[in-house]
Amino acid sequence: MSKTIKKIGVMTSGGDSPGMNAAVRSVVRTCAYHRIACAGIYRGFEGMIEGDFIDMDARSVKDIINKGGTILKSARSKEFRTPEGRKKAYDKLTEAGIDALVTIGGDGTFTGAMIFGQEYDFPVMGIPGTIDNDIFGTTHTLGYDTALNTVVEVIDKIRDTASSHNRLFFIEVMGRDVGHIALNVGVGAGAEEILIPEEDLGLDRLLESLRRSKRSGKSSSIVVVAEGDKIGKNVFELKDYVEANMTEYEVRVSVLGHMQRGGSPSCFDRVLASRMGVRAVEELLNGKTAYMVGLLNDKMALTPFEQAVKGKSKINMELLRVSEIMTT
């Protein structure tokens, strides 16, 4: 595909993550630098279907690099999953003179963009924005670093209470399919045990680990649990099991939930978003389409949408071994 691009649309979709605003800013200002018009698309694919667009220039994105969430809002669209919905979106984009897209989101966003691009020969580029870091083709997704810092800070505070009352805390963090957050914050916060979907510790081994910690003189424990961990049906079942078998502990559960998504993005995420936005726009102008911009070996790299969507991000095995040693 190679056609002259005159106006690029930028949108955020799926769950919000810190750094999305910084990426929007980067896309808009890169368009301004190259003298290309830019339009913000409100509420993702849903806003695209409704033609909810706003023309943006360099001044439109001032003072947003430090803000969490997304000024363009986000929404999920059932209608866009249908051919009729995508036809409406194409017609609205055409009416507005938008002839290329930068989509910021996760695998669902990239799947929709990929199908849309194939159906209408429409240039699209993706920027990975999700705190779970579960996208293939990048070592870091936007918001992941910020989420790690947020969670570590919270765990540090919970440990104060755990130590004061000789309590065991199960702390559930996000990570439905992968344990990147749990593994990293578990090591960073000095957790006594880390439960992730990739490693099935088992209830008996969990109890033995906690008893070993108790025998070593620890009066309190922190167990970090990824929400997708397979040991129990949920973190509250783990709590009940441990309480029934280790009466010496008071057991508490803290589900951190959506607080992990919020907050001002870290410097790392702001810089990463800026790099990704520049690369996404310039690759579109160079005639590329249906790629995700990612970070590999500290360099910007392109991964085809199909690989980004179907591939699986892998847990850091070296860090997993570090965690086993640190919890001794």
mmCIF file of C-alpha atoms in Angstrom:
data_model
loop_
_atom_site.group_PDB
_atom_site.id
_atom_site.type_symbol
_atom_site.label_atom_id
_atom_site.label_comp_id
_atom_site.label_asym_id
_atom_site.label_seq_id
_atom_site.Cartn_x
_atom_site.Cartn_y
_atom_site.Cartn_z
ATOM 1 C CA MET A 1 0.000 0.000 0.000
ATOM 2 C CA SER A 2 1.292 3.444 -0.845
ATOM 3 C CA LYS A 3 -0.862 6.521 -0.994
ATOM 4 C CA THR A 4 -0.497 10.121 0.032
ATOM 5 C CA ILE A 5 -1.695 10.650 3.585
ATOM 6 C CA LYS A 6 -3.121 14.055 4.369
ATOM 7 C CA LYS A 7 -4.929 13.497 7.674
ATOM 8 C CA ILE A 8 -4.323 10.969 10.429
ATOM 9 C CA GLY A 9 -6.865 9.981 13.065
ATOM 10 C CA VAL A 10 -5.731 8.943 16.544
ATOM 11 C CA MET A 11 -7.824 7.006 19.050
ATOM 12 C CA THR A 12 -7.578 5.153 22.352
ATOM 13 C CA SER A 13 -9.529 1.966 22.938
ATOM 14 C CA GLY A 14 -10.037 -0.757 25.540
ATOM 15 C CA GLY A 15 -8.870 -0.308 29.115
ATOM 16 C CA ASP A 16 -7.114 2.982 29.827
ATOM 17 C CA SER A 17 -3.476 3.050 30.887
ATOM 18 C CA PRO A 18 -1.059 5.756 32.029
ATOM 19 C CA GLY A 19 0.865 7.041 29.026
ATOM 20 C CA MET A 20 -2.042 7.055 26.582
ATOM 21 C CA ASN A 21 -2.270 10.843 26.731
ATOM 22 C CA ALA A 22 1.459 11.126 26.160
ATOM 23 C CA ALA A 23 1.061 8.923 23.071
ATOM 24 C CA VAL A 24 -1.824 11.048 21.754
ATOM 25 C CA ARG A 25 0.335 14.125 22.271
ATOM 26 C CA SER A 26 3.204 12.528 20.378
ATOM 27 C CA VAL A 27 1.011 11.534 17.427
ATOM 28 C CA VAL A 28 -0.554 15.001 17.166
ATOM 29 C CA ARG A 29 2.758 16.847 17.382
ATOM 30 C CA THR A 30 4.490 14.503 14.930
ATOM 31 C CA CYS A 31 1.671 15.194 12.471
ATOM 32 C CA ALA A 32 2.185 18.936 13.039
ATOM 33 C CA TYR A 33 5.927 18.551 12.508
ATOM 34 C CA HIS A 34 5.335 16.848 9.153
ATOM 35 C CA ARG A 35 2.551 19.292 8.243
ATOM 36 C CA ILE A 36 -0.104 16.575 8.266
ATOM 37 C CA ALA A 37 -3.588 17.248 9.653
ATOM 38 C CA CYS A 38 -4.634 15.246 12.703
ATOM 39 C CA ALA A 39 -8.008 14.407 14.218
ATOM 40 C CA GLY A 40 -8.764 12.945 17.625
ATOM 41 C CA ILE A 41 -11.417 10.226 17.665
ATOM 42 C CA TYR A 42 -13.441 10.150 20.867
ATOM 43 C CA ARG A 43 -14.478 6.831 22.496
ATOM 44 C CA GLY A 44 -12.531 4.504 20.217
ATOM 45 C CA PHE A 45 -14.341 2.528 17.550
ATOM 46 C CA GLU A 46 -17.717 3.620 18.913
ATOM 47 C CA GLY A 47 -16.827 7.254 18.312
ATOM 48 C CA MET A 48 -15.521 6.352 14.885
ATOM 49 C CA ILE A 49 -18.903 4.911 13.933
ATOM 50 C CA GLU A 50 -20.650 8.045 15.203
ATOM 51 C CA GLY A 51 -18.184 10.469 13.616
ATOM 52 C CA ASP A 52 -17.213 11.899 16.995
ATOM 53 C CA PHE A 53 -14.025 13.630 15.802
ATOM 54 C CA ILE A 54 -12.122 16.766 16.737
ATOM 55 C CA ASP A 55 -9.357 18.451 14.735
ATOM 56 C CA MET A 56 -6.179 18.704 16.802
ATOM 57 C CA ASP A 57 -2.972 20.694 16.513
ATOM 58 C CA ALA A 58 0.168 21.042 18.608
ATOM 59 C CA ARG A 59 -1.568 23.349 21.082
ATOM 60 C CA SER A 60 -4.503 20.942 21.510
ATOM 61 C CA VAL A 61 -2.299 18.558 23.470
ATOM 62 C CA LYS A 62 -0.499 20.933 25.814
ATOM 63 C CA ASP A 63 -0.293 19.925 29.479
ATOM 64 C CA ILE A 64 -1.445 16.331 28.950
ATOM 65 C CA ILE A 65 1.848 14.412 28.990
ATOM 66 C CA ASN A 66 1.608 14.105 32.785
ATOM 67 C CA LYS A 67 -2.047 13.060 32.962
ATOM 68 C CA GLY A 68 -3.307 9.516 33.457
ATOM 69 C CA GLY A 69 -6.320 8.090 31.634
ATOM 70 C CA THR A 70 -7.119 9.364 28.144
ATOM 71 C CA ILE A 71 -8.507 12.734 27.067
ATOM 72 C CA LEU A 72 -10.034 10.993 24.035
ATOM 73 C CA LYS A 73 -11.987 8.637 26.321
ATOM 74 C CA SER A 74 -12.353 4.936 25.692
ATOM 75 C CA ALA A 75 -15.226 2.574 25.014
ATOM 76 C CA ARG A 76 -15.894 -0.904 23.708
ATOM 77 C CA SER A 77 -17.991 -1.231 20.566
ATOM 78 C CA LYS A 78 -20.090 -4.291 19.747
ATOM 79 C CA GLU A 79 -21.275 -2.640 16.535
ATOM 80 C CA PHE A 80 -17.736 -2.319 15.175
ATOM 81 C CA ARG A 81 -17.457 -6.109 15.294
ATOM 82 C CA THR A 82 -20.040 -6.272 12.506
ATOM 83 C CA PRO A 83 -19.415 -5.487 8.807
ATOM 84 C CA GLU A 84 -22.228 -2.927 8.973
ATOM 85 C CA GLY A 85 -20.586 -1.125 11.884
ATOM 86 C CA ARG A 86 -17.212 -1.012 10.161
ATOM 87 C CA LYS A 87 -18.869 0.363 6.994
ATOM 88 C CA LYS A 88 -20.374 3.203 9.049
ATOM 89 C CA ALA A 89 -16.953 3.921 10.522
ATOM 90 C CA TYR A 90 -15.324 4.002 7.091
ATOM 91 C CA ASP A 91 -17.959 6.380 5.752
ATOM 92 C CA LYS A 92 -17.483 8.745 8.712
ATOM 93 C CA LEU A 93 -13.704 8.701 8.329
ATOM 94 C CA THR A 94 -14.023 9.407 4.608
ATOM 95 C CA GLU A 95 -16.426 12.290 5.218
ATOM 96 C CA ALA A 96 -13.916 13.819 7.648
ATOM 97 C CA GLY A 97 -11.017 13.383 5.234
ATOM 98 C CA ILE A 98 -9.189 10.989 7.567
ATOM 99 C CA ASP A 99 -7.109 8.597 5.486
ATOM 100 C CA ALA A 100 -4.978 6.781 8.102
ATOM 101 C CA LEU A 101 -5.255 5.698 11.739
ATOM 102 C CA VAL A 102 -3.094 5.326 14.822
ATOM 103 C CA THR A 103 -4.844 3.099 17.356
ATOM 104 C CA ILE A 104 -3.668 2.976 20.975
ATOM 105 C CA GLY A 105 -4.806 -0.037 22.984
ATOM 106 C CA GLY A 106 -4.459 -3.791 23.415
ATOM 107 C CA ASP A 107 -5.060 -6.940 21.392
ATOM 108 C CA GLY A 108 -8.783 -6.253 20.936
ATOM 109 C CA THR A 109 -7.983 -2.817 19.544
ATOM 110 C CA PHE A 110 -5.388 -4.260 17.171
ATOM 111 C CA THR A 111 -7.745 -7.015 16.015
ATOM 112 C CA GLY A 112 -10.415 -4.463 15.120
ATOM 113 C CA ALA A 113 -7.895 -2.214 13.385
ATOM 114 C CA MET A 114 -6.414 -5.123 11.445
ATOM 115 C CA ILE A 115 -9.792 -6.303 10.136
ATOM 116 C CA PHE A 116 -10.832 -2.754 9.272
ATOM 117 C CA GLY A 117 -7.577 -2.082 7.439
ATOM 118 C CA GLN A 118 -7.904 -5.271 5.401
ATOM 119 C CA GLU A 119 -11.539 -4.643 4.458
ATOM 120 C CA TYR A 120 -11.038 -1.058 3.301
ATOM 121 C CA ASP A 121 -7.364 -0.977 2.318
ATOM 122 C CA PHE A 122 -6.966 1.596 5.074
ATOM 123 C CA PRO A 123 -3.539 2.408 6.584
ATOM 124 C CA VAL A 124 -3.398 1.624 10.310
ATOM 125 C CA MET A 125 -0.644 1.529 12.936
ATOM 126 C CA GLY A 126 -0.894 0.426 16.563
ATOM 127 C CA ILE A 127 0.642 1.565 19.839
ATOM 128 C CA PRO A 128 0.354 -0.943 22.730
ATOM 129 C CA GLY A 129 -1.386 0.575 25.742
ATOM 130 C CA THR A 130 -2.200 -1.856 28.570
ATOM 131 C CA ILE A 131 -0.827 -2.199 32.094
ATOM 132 C CA ASP A 132 -0.770 -6.016 31.863
ATOM 133 C CA ASN A 133 2.197 -6.001 29.430
ATOM 134 C CA ASP A 134 0.580 -8.943 27.657
ATOM 135 C CA ILE A 135 1.224 -7.942 24.036
ATOM 136 C CA PHE A 136 3.686 -9.874 21.879
ATOM 137 C CA GLY A 137 6.331 -7.796 20.120
ATOM 138 C CA THR A 138 7.295 -5.377 22.876
ATOM 139 C CA THR A 139 9.075 -5.691 26.203
ATOM 140 C CA HIS A 140 6.982 -2.842 27.625
ATOM 141 C CA THR A 141 3.455 -1.657 26.914
ATOM 142 C CA LEU A 142 2.332 1.850 27.848
ATOM 143 C CA GLY A 143 1.262 1.997 31.477
ATOM 144 C CA TYR A 144 3.090 -1.125 32.613
ATOM 145 C CA ASP A 145 5.982 0.682 34.285
ATOM 146 C CA THR A 146 3.635 3.127 36.017
ATOM 147 C CA ALA A 147 1.458 0.275 37.280
ATOM 148 C CA LEU A 148 4.513 -1.476 38.739
ATOM 149 C CA ASN A 149 5.517 1.641 40.660
ATOM 150 C CA THR A 150 1.951 2.176 41.893
ATOM 151 C CA VAL A 151 1.615 -1.389 43.161
ATOM 152 C CA VAL A 152 5.017 -1.473 44.858
ATOM 153 C CA GLU A 153 4.159 1.713 46.742
ATOM 154 C CA VAL A 154 0.876 0.206 47.939
ATOM 155 C CA ILE A 155 2.501 -3.066 49.011
ATOM 156 C CA ASP A 156 5.104 -1.148 50.999
ATOM 157 C CA LYS A 157 2.272 0.494 52.948
ATOM 158 C CA ILE A 158 0.427 -2.798 53.481
ATOM 159 C CA ARG A 159 3.603 -4.407 54.816
ATOM 160 C CA ASP A 160 3.660 -1.846 57.642
ATOM 161 C CA THR A 161 0.274 -3.113 58.813
ATOM 162 C CA ALA A 162 1.200 -6.764 58.242
ATOM 163 C CA SER A 163 4.301 -6.387 60.421
ATOM 164 C CA SER A 164 2.437 -4.534 63.162
ATOM 165 C CA HIS A 165 -0.221 -7.226 63.546
ATOM 166 C CA ASN A 166 1.584 -10.451 62.548
ATOM 167 C CA ARG A 167 -0.702 -10.823 59.571
ATOM 168 C CA LEU A 168 -0.532 -12.614 56.254
ATOM 169 C CA PHE A 169 -1.776 -10.511 53.332
ATOM 170 C CA PHE A 170 -2.852 -11.874 49.979
ATOM 171 C CA ILE A 171 -2.553 -8.961 47.546
ATOM 172 C CA GLU A 172 -4.261 -9.484 44.195
ATOM 173 C CA VAL A 173 -2.887 -7.551 41.250
ATOM 174 C CA MET A 174 -4.005 -7.401 37.622
ATOM 175 C CA GLY A 175 -2.822 -10.075 35.227
ATOM 176 C CA ARG A 176 -5.601 -12.279 33.898
ATOM 177 C CA ASP A 177 -3.419 -14.208 31.441
ATOM 178 C CA VAL A 178 0.143 -13.299 32.388
ATOM 179 C CA GLY A 179 1.984 -12.659 35.625
ATOM 180 C CA HIS A 180 4.314 -9.822 34.618
ATOM 181 C CA ILE A 181 2.959 -7.382 37.208
ATOM 182 C CA ALA A 182 2.843 -9.927 40.019
ATOM 183 C CA LEU A 183 6.339 -11.260 39.359
ATOM 184 C CA ASN A 184 8.004 -7.866 39.118
ATOM 185 C CA VAL A 185 6.254 -6.222 42.070
ATOM 186 C CA GLY A 186 6.671 -9.375 44.118
ATOM 187 C CA VAL A 187 10.427 -9.201 43.681
ATOM 188 C CA GLY A 188 10.503 -5.427 44.007
ATOM 189 C CA ALA A 189 8.435 -5.376 47.193
ATOM 190 C CA GLY A 190 10.083 -8.397 48.788
ATOM 191 C CA ALA A 191 7.017 -10.656 48.813
ATOM 192 C CA GLU A 192 7.315 -14.009 50.577
ATOM 193 C CA GLU A 193 5.477 -15.749 47.738
ATOM 194 C CA ILE A 194 4.366 -14.863 44.199
ATOM 195 C CA LEU A 195 1.504 -16.662 42.470
ATOM 196 C CA ILE A 196 1.244 -16.318 38.686
ATOM 197 C CA PRO A 197 -0.721 -18.115 35.939
ATOM 198 C CA GLU A 198 2.473 -19.470 34.344
ATOM 199 C CA GLU A 199 3.536 -21.385 37.466
ATOM 200 C CA ASP A 200 1.071 -23.581 39.366
ATOM 201 C CA LEU A 201 2.517 -23.645 42.868
ATOM 202 C CA GLY A 202 -0.287 -25.762 44.299
ATOM 203 C CA LEU A 203 -1.988 -25.359 47.658
ATOM 204 C CA ASP A 204 0.270 -27.796 49.506
ATOM 205 C CA ARG A 205 3.449 -26.133 48.248
ATOM 206 C CA LEU A 206 2.013 -22.744 49.160
ATOM 207 C CA LEU A 207 1.394 -23.893 52.723
ATOM 208 C CA GLU A 208 4.869 -25.388 52.964
ATOM 209 C CA SER A 209 6.404 -22.143 51.716
ATOM 210 C CA LEU A 210 4.485 -20.116 54.288
ATOM 211 C CA ARG A 211 5.418 -22.548 57.079
ATOM 212 C CA ARG A 212 9.053 -22.318 56.035
ATOM 213 C CA SER A 213 8.844 -18.537 56.259
ATOM 214 C CA LYS A 214 7.275 -18.847 59.707
ATOM 215 C CA ARG A 215 10.003 -21.205 60.917
ATOM 216 C CA SER A 216 12.679 -18.819 59.675
ATOM 217 C CA GLY A 217 11.349 -16.202 62.091
ATOM 218 C CA LYS A 218 9.062 -14.153 59.868
ATOM 219 C CA SER A 219 6.101 -12.859 61.833
ATOM 220 C CA SER A 220 4.212 -11.577 58.797
ATOM 221 C CA SER A 221 4.022 -12.425 55.124
ATOM 222 C CA ILE A 222 3.021 -10.824 51.838
ATOM 223 C CA VAL A 223 1.776 -13.050 49.026
ATOM 224 C CA VAL A 224 1.295 -11.355 45.654
ATOM 225 C CA VAL A 225 -1.352 -13.051 43.502
ATOM 226 C CA ALA A 226 -1.991 -12.399 39.822
ATOM 227 C CA GLU A 227 -5.745 -12.390 39.188
ATOM 228 C CA GLY A 228 -5.303 -15.227 36.676
ATOM 229 C CA ASP A 229 -3.504 -17.528 39.086
ATOM 230 C CA LYS A 230 -4.869 -21.075 38.884
ATOM 231 C CA ILE A 231 -4.273 -22.361 42.430
ATOM 232 C CA GLY A 232 -7.725 -21.495 43.735
ATOM 233 C CA LYS A 233 -10.968 -20.264 42.259
ATOM 234 C CA ASN A 234 -10.112 -16.830 43.600
ATOM 235 C CA VAL A 235 -7.945 -15.078 46.143
ATOM 236 C CA PHE A 236 -10.621 -15.388 48.843
ATOM 237 C CA GLU A 237 -10.588 -19.169 48.505
ATOM 238 C CA LEU A 238 -6.835 -19.061 49.091
ATOM 239 C CA LYS A 239 -7.425 -16.992 52.218
ATOM 240 C CA ASP A 240 -9.956 -19.495 53.584
ATOM 241 C CA TYR A 241 -7.657 -22.439 52.873
ATOM 242 C CA VAL A 242 -4.663 -20.890 54.611
ATOM 243 C CA GLU A 243 -6.753 -19.770 57.601
ATOM 244 C CA ALA A 244 -8.043 -23.321 58.002
ATOM 245 C CA ASN A 245 -4.536 -24.796 57.919
ATOM 246 C CA MET A 246 -2.404 -22.104 59.556
ATOM 247 C CA THR A 247 -4.303 -20.779 62.543
ATOM 248 C CA GLU A 248 -1.243 -18.887 63.759
ATOM 249 C CA TYR A 249 -1.810 -16.277 61.047
ATOM 250 C CA GLU A 250 -4.460 -13.600 60.738
ATOM 251 C CA VAL A 251 -5.131 -13.588 57.005
ATOM 252 C CA ARG A 252 -6.308 -10.582 55.052
ATOM 253 C CA VAL A 253 -7.013 -9.944 51.375
ATOM 254 C CA SER A 254 -6.387 -6.737 49.468
ATOM 255 C CA VAL A 255 -7.615 -6.582 45.855
ATOM 256 C CA LEU A 256 -5.943 -3.563 44.291
ATOM 257 C CA GLY A 257 -8.242 -3.490 41.260
ATOM 258 C CA HIS A 258 -8.509 -0.432 39.060
ATOM 259 C CA MET A 259 -6.295 1.770 41.199
ATOM 260 C CA GLN A 260 -3.466 0.100 39.266
ATOM 261 C CA ARG A 261 -4.627 1.801 36.064
ATOM 262 C CA GLY A 262 -4.669 5.339 37.401
ATOM 263 C CA GLY A 263 -2.169 8.003 38.218
ATOM 264 C CA SER A 264 0.374 10.160 36.468
ATOM 265 C CA PRO A 265 2.575 8.155 34.090
ATOM 266 C CA SER A 266 6.176 7.489 35.044
ATOM 267 C CA CYS A 267 9.019 9.149 33.180
ATOM 268 C CA PHE A 268 9.678 5.838 31.434
ATOM 269 C CA ASP A 269 6.103 5.638 30.124
ATOM 270 C CA ARG A 270 6.139 9.280 28.999
ATOM 271 C CA VAL A 271 9.340 8.782 27.026
ATOM 272 C CA LEU A 272 8.156 5.450 25.606
ATOM 273 C CA ALA A 273 4.853 6.996 24.489
ATOM 274 C CA SER A 274 6.684 9.856 22.812
ATOM 275 C CA ARG A 275 8.964 7.460 20.914
ATOM 276 C CA MET A 276 6.091 5.211 19.862
ATOM 277 C CA GLY A 277 3.947 8.089 18.611
ATOM 278 C CA VAL A 278 6.707 9.470 16.410
ATOM 279 C CA ARG A 279 7.490 6.061 14.942
ATOM 280 C CA ALA A 280 3.810 5.211 14.305
ATOM 281 C CA VAL A 281 3.150 8.409 12.324
ATOM 282 C CA GLU A 282 6.391 8.276 10.360
ATOM 283 C CA GLU A 283 5.872 4.633 9.385
ATOM 284 C CA LEU A 284 2.401 5.509 8.080
ATOM 285 C CA LEU A 285 3.915 8.311 6.025
ATOM 286 C CA ASN A 286 6.470 5.808 4.712
ATOM 287 C CA GLY A 287 3.670 3.574 3.443
ATOM 288 C CA LYS A 288 3.624 0.952 6.207
ATOM 289 C CA THR A 289 0.358 -0.435 7.551
ATOM 290 C CA ALA A 290 -0.995 -3.096 9.924
ATOM 291 C CA TYR A 291 1.956 -2.977 12.307
ATOM 292 C CA MET A 292 2.332 -2.391 16.026
ATOM 293 C CA VAL A 293 5.181 -0.230 17.264
ATOM 294 C CA GLY A 294 6.990 -1.905 20.145
ATOM 295 C CA LEU A 295 10.136 -1.720 22.242
ATOM 296 C CA LEU A 296 12.706 -4.476 21.664
ATOM 297 C CA ASN A 297 16.302 -4.239 22.898
ATOM 298 C CA ASP A 298 15.646 -0.577 23.735
ATOM 299 C CA LYS A 299 14.871 0.203 20.085
ATOM 300 C CA MET A 300 11.590 0.850 18.329
ATOM 301 C CA ALA A 301 10.519 -2.211 16.340
ATOM 302 C CA LEU A 302 7.541 -3.166 14.166
ATOM 303 C CA THR A 303 5.472 -6.302 14.670
ATOM 304 C CA PRO A 304 2.649 -7.241 12.257
ATOM 305 C CA PHE A 305 -0.772 -6.947 13.893
ATOM 306 C CA GLU A 306 -1.446 -10.630 13.321
ATOM 307 C CA GLN A 307 1.659 -11.640 15.280
ATOM 308 C CA ALA A 308 1.019 -9.083 18.016
ATOM 309 C CA VAL A 309 -2.510 -10.419 18.490
ATOM 310 C CA LYS A 310 -1.791 -14.149 18.225
ATOM 311 C CA GLY A 311 1.628 -14.229 19.874
ATOM 312 C CA LYS A 312 2.117 -14.757 23.596
ATOM 313 C CA SER A 313 4.292 -12.596 25.779
ATOM 314 C CA LYS A 314 6.601 -14.744 27.884
ATOM 315 C CA ILE A 315 7.436 -14.488 31.531
ATOM 316 C CA ASN A 316 11.027 -13.593 32.395
ATOM 317 C CA MET A 317 12.452 -16.948 33.508
ATOM 318 C CA GLU A 318 15.586 -15.369 34.954
ATOM 319 C CA LEU A 319 13.432 -13.121 37.137
ATOM 320 C CA LEU A 320 11.353 -16.134 38.150
ATOM 321 C CA ARG A 321 14.523 -17.834 39.405
ATOM 322 C CA VAL A 322 15.511 -14.636 41.220
ATOM 323 C CA SER A 323 12.129 -14.641 42.952
ATOM 324 C CA GLU A 324 12.634 -18.236 44.116
ATOM 325 C CA ILE A 325 15.990 -17.349 45.624
ATOM 326 C CA MET A 326 14.721 -14.134 47.231
ATOM 327 C CA THR A 327 11.811 -15.892 48.944
ATOM 328 C CA THR A 328 14.121 -18.374 50.652
#
